[in-house]
Coordinates of C-alpha atoms in Angstrom, one line a residue:
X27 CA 102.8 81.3 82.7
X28 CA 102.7 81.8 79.0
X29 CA 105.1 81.5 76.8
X30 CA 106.9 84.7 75.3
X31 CA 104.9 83.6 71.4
X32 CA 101.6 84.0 73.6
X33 CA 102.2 87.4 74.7
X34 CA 99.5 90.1 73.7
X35 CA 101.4 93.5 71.7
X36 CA 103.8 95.1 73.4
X37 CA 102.5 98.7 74.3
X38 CA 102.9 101.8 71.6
X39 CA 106.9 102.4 71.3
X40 CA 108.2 99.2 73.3
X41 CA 111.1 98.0 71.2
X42 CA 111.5 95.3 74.0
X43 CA 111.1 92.3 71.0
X44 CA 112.8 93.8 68.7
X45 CA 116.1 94.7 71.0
X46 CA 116.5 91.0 72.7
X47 CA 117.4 93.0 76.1
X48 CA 114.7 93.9 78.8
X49 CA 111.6 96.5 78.3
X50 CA 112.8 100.2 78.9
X51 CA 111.2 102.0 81.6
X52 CA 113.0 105.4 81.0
X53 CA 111.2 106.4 77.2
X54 CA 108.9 108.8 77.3
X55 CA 106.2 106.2 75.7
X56 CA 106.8 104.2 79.4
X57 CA 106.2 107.7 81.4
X58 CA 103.0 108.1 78.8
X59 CA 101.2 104.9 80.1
X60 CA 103.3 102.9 82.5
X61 CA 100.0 100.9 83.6
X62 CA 100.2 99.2 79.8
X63 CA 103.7 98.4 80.5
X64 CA 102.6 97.0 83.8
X65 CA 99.9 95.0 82.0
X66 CA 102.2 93.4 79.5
X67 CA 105.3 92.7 82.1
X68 CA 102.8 90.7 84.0
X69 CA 102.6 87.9 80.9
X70 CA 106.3 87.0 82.4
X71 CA 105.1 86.2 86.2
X72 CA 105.6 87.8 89.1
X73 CA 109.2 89.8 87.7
X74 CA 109.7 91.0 83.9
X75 CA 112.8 91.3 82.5
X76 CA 114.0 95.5 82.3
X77 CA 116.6 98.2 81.2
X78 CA 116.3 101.0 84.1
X79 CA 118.5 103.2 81.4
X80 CA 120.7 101.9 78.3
X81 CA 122.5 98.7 79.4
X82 CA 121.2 99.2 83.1
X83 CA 119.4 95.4 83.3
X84 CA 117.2 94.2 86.2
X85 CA 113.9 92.5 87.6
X86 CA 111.4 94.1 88.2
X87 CA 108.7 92.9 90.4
X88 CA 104.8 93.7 89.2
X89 CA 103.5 90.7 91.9
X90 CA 101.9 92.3 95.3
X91 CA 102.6 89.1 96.9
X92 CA 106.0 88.9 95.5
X93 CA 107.2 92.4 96.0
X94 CA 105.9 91.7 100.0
X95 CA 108.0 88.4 99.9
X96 CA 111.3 90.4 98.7
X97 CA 110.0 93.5 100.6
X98 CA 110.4 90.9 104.0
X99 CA 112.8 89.3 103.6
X100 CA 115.9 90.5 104.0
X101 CA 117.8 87.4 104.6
X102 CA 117.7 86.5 100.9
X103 CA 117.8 89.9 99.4
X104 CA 119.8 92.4 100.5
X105 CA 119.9 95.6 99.8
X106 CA 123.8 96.5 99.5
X107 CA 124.6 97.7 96.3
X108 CA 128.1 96.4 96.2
X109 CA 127.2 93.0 95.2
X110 CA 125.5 94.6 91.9
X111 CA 127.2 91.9 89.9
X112 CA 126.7 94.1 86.7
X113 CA 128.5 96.8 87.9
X114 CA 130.8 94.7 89.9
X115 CA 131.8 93.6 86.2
X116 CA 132.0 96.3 84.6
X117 CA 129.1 95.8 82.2
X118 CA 127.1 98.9 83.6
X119 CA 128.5 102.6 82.5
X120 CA 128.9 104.6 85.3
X121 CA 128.4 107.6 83.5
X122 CA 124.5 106.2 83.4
X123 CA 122.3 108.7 84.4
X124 CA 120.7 105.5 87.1
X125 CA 123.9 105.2 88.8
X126 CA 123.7 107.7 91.3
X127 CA 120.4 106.1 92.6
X128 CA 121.7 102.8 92.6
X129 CA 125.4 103.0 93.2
X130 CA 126.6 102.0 97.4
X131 CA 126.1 104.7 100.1
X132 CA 126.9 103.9 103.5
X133 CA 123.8 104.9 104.8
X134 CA 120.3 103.2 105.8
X135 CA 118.9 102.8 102.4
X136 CA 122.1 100.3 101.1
X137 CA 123.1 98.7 104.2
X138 CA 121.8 95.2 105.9
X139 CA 121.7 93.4 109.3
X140 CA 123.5 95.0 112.3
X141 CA 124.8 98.0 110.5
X142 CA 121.6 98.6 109.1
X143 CA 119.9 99.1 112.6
X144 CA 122.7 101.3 113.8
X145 CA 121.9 103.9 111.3
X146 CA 118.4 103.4 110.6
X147 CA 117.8 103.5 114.2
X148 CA 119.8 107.1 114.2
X149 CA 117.4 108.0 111.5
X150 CA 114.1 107.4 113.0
X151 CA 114.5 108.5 116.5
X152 CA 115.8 111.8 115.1
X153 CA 113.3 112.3 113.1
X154 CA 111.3 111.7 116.1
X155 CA 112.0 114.6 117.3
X156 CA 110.4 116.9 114.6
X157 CA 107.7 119.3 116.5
X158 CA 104.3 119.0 114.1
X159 CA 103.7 122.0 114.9
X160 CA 107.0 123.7 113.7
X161 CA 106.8 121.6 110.3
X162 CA 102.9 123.1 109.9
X163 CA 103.8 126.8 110.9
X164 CA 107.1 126.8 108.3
X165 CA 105.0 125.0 105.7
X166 CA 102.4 127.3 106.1
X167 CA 105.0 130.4 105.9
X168 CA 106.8 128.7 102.9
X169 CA 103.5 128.4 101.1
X170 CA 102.2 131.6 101.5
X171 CA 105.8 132.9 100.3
X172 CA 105.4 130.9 97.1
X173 CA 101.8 131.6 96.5
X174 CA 102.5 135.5 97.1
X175 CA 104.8 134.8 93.7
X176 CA 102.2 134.1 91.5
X177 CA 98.6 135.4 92.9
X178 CA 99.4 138.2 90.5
X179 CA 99.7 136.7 87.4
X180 CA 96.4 134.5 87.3
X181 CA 98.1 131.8 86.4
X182 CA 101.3 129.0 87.4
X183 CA 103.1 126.0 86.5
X184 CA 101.6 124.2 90.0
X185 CA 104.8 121.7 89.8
X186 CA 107.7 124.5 89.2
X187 CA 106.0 126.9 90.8
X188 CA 105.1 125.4 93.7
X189 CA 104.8 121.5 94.3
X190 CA 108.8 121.2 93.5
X191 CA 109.3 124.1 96.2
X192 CA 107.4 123.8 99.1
X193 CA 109.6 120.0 100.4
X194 CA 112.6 121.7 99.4
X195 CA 112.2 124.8 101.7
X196 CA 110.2 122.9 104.2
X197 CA 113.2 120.6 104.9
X198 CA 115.8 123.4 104.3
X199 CA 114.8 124.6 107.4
X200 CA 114.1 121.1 109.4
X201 CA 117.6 120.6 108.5
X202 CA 119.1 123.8 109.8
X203 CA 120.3 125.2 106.1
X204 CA 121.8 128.7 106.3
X205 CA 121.1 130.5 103.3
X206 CA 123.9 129.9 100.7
X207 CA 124.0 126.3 101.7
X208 CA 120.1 126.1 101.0
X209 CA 120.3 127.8 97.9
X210 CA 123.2 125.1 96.6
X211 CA 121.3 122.4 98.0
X212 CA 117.9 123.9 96.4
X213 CA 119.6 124.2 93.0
X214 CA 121.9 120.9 93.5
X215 CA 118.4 118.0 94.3
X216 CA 116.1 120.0 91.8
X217 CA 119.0 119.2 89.1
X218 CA 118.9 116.0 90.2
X219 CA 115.3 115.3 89.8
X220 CA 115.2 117.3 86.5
X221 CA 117.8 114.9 84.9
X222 CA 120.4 117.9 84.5
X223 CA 123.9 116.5 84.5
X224 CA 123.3 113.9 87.1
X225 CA 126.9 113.4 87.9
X226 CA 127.3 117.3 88.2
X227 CA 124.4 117.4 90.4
X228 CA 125.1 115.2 92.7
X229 CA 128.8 116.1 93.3
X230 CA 127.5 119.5 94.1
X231 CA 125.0 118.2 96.7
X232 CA 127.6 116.1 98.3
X233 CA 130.1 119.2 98.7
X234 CA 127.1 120.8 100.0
X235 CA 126.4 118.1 102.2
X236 CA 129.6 118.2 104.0
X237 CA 129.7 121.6 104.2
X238 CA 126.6 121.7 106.1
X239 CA 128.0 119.1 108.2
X240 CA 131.2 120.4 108.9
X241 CA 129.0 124.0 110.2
X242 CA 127.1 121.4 112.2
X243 CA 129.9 120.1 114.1
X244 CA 131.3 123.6 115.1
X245 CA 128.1 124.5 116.0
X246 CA 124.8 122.3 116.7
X247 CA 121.1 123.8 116.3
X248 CA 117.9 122.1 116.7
X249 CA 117.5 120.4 113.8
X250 CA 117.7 117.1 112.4
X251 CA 121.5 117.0 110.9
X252 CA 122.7 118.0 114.3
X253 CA 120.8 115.6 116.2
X254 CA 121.8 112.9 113.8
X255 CA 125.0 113.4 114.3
X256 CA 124.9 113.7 118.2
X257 CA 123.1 110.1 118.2
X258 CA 124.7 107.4 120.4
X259 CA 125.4 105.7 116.8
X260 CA 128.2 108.0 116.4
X261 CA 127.9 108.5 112.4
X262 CA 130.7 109.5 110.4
X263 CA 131.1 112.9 108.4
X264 CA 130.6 110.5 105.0
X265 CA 127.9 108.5 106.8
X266 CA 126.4 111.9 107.4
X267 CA 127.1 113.3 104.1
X268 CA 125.3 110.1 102.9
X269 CA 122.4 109.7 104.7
X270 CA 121.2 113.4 104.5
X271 CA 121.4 112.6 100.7
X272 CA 118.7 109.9 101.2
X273 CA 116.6 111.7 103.6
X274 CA 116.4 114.7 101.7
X275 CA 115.8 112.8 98.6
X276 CA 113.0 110.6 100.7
X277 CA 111.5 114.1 101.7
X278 CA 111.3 116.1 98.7
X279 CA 110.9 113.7 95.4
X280 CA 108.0 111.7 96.9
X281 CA 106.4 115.0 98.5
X282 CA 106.5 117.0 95.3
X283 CA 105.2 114.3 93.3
X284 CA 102.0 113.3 95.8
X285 CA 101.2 117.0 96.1
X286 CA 101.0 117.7 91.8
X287 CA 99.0 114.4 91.3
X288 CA 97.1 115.1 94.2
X289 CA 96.2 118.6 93.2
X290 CA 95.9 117.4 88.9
X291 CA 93.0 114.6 90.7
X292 CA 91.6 117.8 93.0
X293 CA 91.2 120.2 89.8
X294 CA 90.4 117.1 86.9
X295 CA 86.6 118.3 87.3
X296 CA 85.6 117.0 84.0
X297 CA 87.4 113.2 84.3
X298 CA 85.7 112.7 88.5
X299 CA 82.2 114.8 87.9
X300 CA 79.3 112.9 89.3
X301 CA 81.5 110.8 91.4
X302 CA 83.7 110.9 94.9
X303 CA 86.6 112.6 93.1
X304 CA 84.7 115.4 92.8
X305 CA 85.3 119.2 93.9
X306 CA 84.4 117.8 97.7
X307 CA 86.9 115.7 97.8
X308 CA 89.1 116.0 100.8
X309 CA 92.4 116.1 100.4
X310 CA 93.4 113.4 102.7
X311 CA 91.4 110.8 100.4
X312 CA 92.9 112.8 97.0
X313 CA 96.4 111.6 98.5
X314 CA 95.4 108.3 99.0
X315 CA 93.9 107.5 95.9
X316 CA 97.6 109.1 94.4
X317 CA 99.5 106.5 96.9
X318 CA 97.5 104.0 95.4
X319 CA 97.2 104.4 91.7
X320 CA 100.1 106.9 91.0
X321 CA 102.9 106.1 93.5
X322 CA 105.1 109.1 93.6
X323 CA 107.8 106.5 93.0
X324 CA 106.9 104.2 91.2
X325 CA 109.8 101.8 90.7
X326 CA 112.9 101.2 93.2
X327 CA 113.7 99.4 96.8
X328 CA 116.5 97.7 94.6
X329 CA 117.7 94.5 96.1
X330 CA 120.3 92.0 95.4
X331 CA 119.6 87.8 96.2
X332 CA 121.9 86.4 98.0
X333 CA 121.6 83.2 95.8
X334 CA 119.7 82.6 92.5
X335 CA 116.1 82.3 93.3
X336 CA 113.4 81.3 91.9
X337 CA 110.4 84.3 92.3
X338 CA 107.2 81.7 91.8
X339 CA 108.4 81.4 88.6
X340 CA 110.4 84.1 87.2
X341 CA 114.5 83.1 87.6
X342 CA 116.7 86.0 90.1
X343 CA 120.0 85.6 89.4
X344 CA 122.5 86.2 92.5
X345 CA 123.7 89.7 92.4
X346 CA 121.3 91.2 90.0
X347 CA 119.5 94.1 91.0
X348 CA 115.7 93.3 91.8
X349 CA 113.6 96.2 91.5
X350 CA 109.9 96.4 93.6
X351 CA 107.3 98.2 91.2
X352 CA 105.3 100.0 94.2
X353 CA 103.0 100.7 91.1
X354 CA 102.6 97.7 89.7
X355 CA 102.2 95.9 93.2
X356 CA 99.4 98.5 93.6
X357 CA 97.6 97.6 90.7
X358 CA 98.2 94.0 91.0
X359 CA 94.6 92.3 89.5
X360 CA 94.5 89.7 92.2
X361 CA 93.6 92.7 94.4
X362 CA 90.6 93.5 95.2
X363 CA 89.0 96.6 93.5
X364 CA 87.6 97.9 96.8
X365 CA 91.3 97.8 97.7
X366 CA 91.7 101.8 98.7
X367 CA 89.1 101.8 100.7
X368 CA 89.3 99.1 103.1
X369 CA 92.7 100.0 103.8
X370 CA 94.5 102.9 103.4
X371 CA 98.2 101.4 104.6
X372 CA 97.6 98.2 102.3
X373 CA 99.3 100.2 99.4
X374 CA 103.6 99.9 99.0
X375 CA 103.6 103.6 98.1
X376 CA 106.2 103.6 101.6
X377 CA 107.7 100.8 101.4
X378 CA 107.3 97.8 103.6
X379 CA 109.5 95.5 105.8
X380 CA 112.6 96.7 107.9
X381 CA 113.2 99.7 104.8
X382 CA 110.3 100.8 104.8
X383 CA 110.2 104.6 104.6
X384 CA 111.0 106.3 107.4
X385 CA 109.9 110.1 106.5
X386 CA 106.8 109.1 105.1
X387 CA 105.1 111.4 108.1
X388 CA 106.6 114.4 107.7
X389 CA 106.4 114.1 104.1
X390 CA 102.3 113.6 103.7
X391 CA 102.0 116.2 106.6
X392 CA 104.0 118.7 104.3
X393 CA 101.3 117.3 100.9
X394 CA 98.0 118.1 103.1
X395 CA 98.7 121.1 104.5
X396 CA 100.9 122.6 101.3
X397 CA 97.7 121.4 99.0
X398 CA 95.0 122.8 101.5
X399 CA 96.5 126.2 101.9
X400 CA 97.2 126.9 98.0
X401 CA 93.1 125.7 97.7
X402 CA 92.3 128.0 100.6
X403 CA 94.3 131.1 98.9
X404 CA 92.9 130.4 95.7
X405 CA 89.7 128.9 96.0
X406 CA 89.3 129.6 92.1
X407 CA 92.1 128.1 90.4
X408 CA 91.5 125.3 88.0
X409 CA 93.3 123.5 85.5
X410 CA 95.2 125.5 82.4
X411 CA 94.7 123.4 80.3
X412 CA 92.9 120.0 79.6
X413 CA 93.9 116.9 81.6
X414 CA 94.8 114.5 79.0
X415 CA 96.9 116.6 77.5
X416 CA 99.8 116.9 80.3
X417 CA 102.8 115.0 80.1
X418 CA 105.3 113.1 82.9
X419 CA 108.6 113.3 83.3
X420 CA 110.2 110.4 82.0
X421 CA 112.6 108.1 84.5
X422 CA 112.6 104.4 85.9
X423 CA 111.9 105.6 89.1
X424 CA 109.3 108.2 89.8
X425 CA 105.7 109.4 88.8
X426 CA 106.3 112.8 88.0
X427 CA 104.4 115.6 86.0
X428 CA 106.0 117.3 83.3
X429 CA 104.2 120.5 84.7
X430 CA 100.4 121.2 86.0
X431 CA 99.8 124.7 84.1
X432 CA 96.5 126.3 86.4
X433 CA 94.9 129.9 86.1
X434 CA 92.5 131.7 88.9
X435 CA 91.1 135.3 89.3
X436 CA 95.0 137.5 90.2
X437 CA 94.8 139.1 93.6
X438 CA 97.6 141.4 95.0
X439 CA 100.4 139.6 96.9
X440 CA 99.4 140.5 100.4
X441 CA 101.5 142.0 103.1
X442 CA 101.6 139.4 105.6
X443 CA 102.8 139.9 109.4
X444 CA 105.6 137.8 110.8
X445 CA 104.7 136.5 114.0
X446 CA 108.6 135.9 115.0
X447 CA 109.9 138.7 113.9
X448 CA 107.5 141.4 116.5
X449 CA 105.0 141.8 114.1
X450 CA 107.3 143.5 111.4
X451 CA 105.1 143.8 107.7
X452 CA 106.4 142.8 104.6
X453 CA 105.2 142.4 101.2
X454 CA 106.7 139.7 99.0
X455 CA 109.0 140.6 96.0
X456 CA 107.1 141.1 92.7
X457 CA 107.1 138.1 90.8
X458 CA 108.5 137.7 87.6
X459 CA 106.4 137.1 84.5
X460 CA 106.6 133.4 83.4
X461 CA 108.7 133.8 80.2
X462 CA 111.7 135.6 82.6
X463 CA 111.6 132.4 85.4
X464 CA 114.7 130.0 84.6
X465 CA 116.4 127.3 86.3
X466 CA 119.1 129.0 87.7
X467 CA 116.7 131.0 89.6
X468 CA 116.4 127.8 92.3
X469 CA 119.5 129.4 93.3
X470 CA 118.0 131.9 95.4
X471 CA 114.6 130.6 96.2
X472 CA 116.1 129.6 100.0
X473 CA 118.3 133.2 100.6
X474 CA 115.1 135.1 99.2
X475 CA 112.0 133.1 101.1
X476 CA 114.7 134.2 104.4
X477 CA 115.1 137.5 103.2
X478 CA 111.2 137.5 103.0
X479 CA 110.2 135.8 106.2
X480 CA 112.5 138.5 108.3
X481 CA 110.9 141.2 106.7

């Protein structure tokens, strides 16, 4: 390994040499061109020194090999944040804006051994029981619901739009969300993945949560909260609470993110002319090129060693948090470059080992059919403006597009015939023009797609 003298430049913005502490992966110059990050961390061996937010240090691991190693073996590094020795200590803020994502839940995601396969063995046999075919009817209802809010104005912001949406409505109803509660919840995770008052955010999902829960117990449906809770593993109301957190998290962040890089690769006509990411492309092998070369998180499966270890090189200390860099791992030189094409479930974009994702399924089903059906609606629509000039959202742990502006040929919102509901018509509300769209209107996106669906 070379010594720290021997290192190439940092990339454009890295203050890493100047501020002594680890390289920031929240600026916007990381989010700008995290594979020259990547390139530089790799000088320090299989893990660099990071900040995941102001005063929020840890490893992260930029090593494929490695990040399988840590990935597999749960023995040595756990994943329960309450040995976070930095926290523990009181040398992390918890007012940082990383917390929530970090910070103990006693769900699957932060727990180990025994307990670990009591509620991760709750998780995946009730998401078992998700019908296909009920997840591609409502994704196809949702999408034409959100589509029928734009058609008319010739052009949309493809991630607020639409990408953000579709996961969020999708699992609203594989959840069993009446309205209001979908609407809080709607409002409550897309705060939380726009950075808006984190600690505001999440309280609000959690009270959600619980209420959702608490309607759940008085009265079961078929859906996945209520056969979670009537699993053998007998989950508490805050194991609930908790777990639903991850889940929906695990559904919608990753989803929304494949489906806006797998559309900006699917309408980049100038960057992939002449080659296979051309206009043909299916959308299948759009997705898997974006699960290899732009993870939809990017940076997380934090763990905690037992014991200090020694990485092939780079020093863990017991305690500290040790973060897996799915995109780094994916990009990892000693790869080969024919990489995505011998194997399409080589990549870490899941996961791997006993935490690996468990609603990875559900979540690429959602991607293929939400991306096929907006291409099928509007075959025109292209790009808005040029590729290299759209930004992404800035954060330690996901890939994410600022926004994906696109414009197509308008077309009238059609009036579309509920099968459920005896055949009842229905045109969608009028849209509102771009400039009148806020926020706060997420509050209502869940009460008005029901309102819309039942004609």
């Amino acid at each position: 390994m070379q010594s720290p003298a021997e290192f190439p430049a940092p990339p454009p913005g890295c203050p890493a040499h100047n501020s002594g502490k680890g390289i920031p992966v929240y600026t916007p110059e990381f989010a700008r061109d995290p594979d020259a990050y990547y390139e530089y961390m790799r000088h320090f061996g299989p893990a660099a020194p990071v900040e995941l937010a102001p005063g929020v240090e840890a490893s992260l691991v930029t090593d494929y090999a490695a990040a399988l190693h840590v990935l597999q073996n749960p023995d040595t590094f756990v994943r329960d944040a309450r040995r976070w020795r930095g926290l523990n200590e009181g040398r992390v803020p918890l007012d940082s804006p990383i917390v929530p994502m970090m910070a103990y839940r006693p769900n699957c995601l932060f727990s180990d051994g025994a307990e670990h396969l009591r509620v991760r063995r709750a998780v995946t046999e009730s998401l078992a029981k998700i019908d296909t075919h009920r997840v591609s009817r409502h994704v196809d209802r949702v999408s034409r619901y959100l589509i029928s809010q734009f058609t008319g104005r010739g052009q949309v912001d493809l991630v607020a739009d639409y990408a953000q949406l579709v996961p969020l409505l999708v699992f609203n109803e594989l959840f069993g969300c009446p309205a209001e509660i979908g609407d809080r919840l709607v409002f409550g995770i897309s705060s939380l993945m726009d950075g808006v008052d984190a600690a505001k955010a999440n309280q609000l999902v959690t009270e959600t949560l619980l209420d959702l829960v608490q309607r759940k117990r008085a009265q079961p449906g078929d859906d996945i909260t209520s056969w979670l809770m009537q699993h053998p593993a007998g989950l508490s109301d805050e194991e609930m609470i908790h777990q639903l957190v991850t889940l929906i998290g695990a559904g919608t962040e990753p989803t929304q993110n494949v489906i806006a890089s797998a559309l900006l690769l699917l309408l980049s006509d100038e960057k992939y002319a002449g080659d296979q990411h051309g206009a043909g492309l299916l959308v299948e092998d759009a997705i898997n090129d974006v699960l290899w070369n732009s993870p939809p998180i990017a940076n997380y499966a934090i763990h905690y060693p037992v014991y200090d270890v020694d990485l092939s090189g780079s020093k863990l200390d017991a305690g500290d948090p040790v973060v897996i860099s799915f995109a780094a791992a994916n990009s990892d030189p000693s790869l080969s470059t024919s990489r995505q094409t011998l194997s399409k479930r080589a990549h870490l974009a899941w996961g791997a080992g006993p935490h690996a994702c468990p609603a990875k399924d559900p979540a690429m089903l959602i991607a293929v059919l939400a991306i096929e059906k907006l291409l099928n609606k509007l075959p025109d629509i292209e790009l808005g403006v040029p590729a290299e000039t759209l930004t992404w959202r800035p954060g330690p742990i996901h890939r994410a597009l600022n926004a994906l502006p696109a414009r197509f040929t308008p077309v009238r919102s059609e009036t579309s015939t509920s099968p459920r509901y005896g055949g009842q018509s229905r045109t969608a509300p009028a849209a509102p023009a771009p400039d009148e769209r806020s926020r706060s209107q997420k509050n209502s996106f869940w009460s008005g797609f029901l309102t819309w669906f039942k004609g």
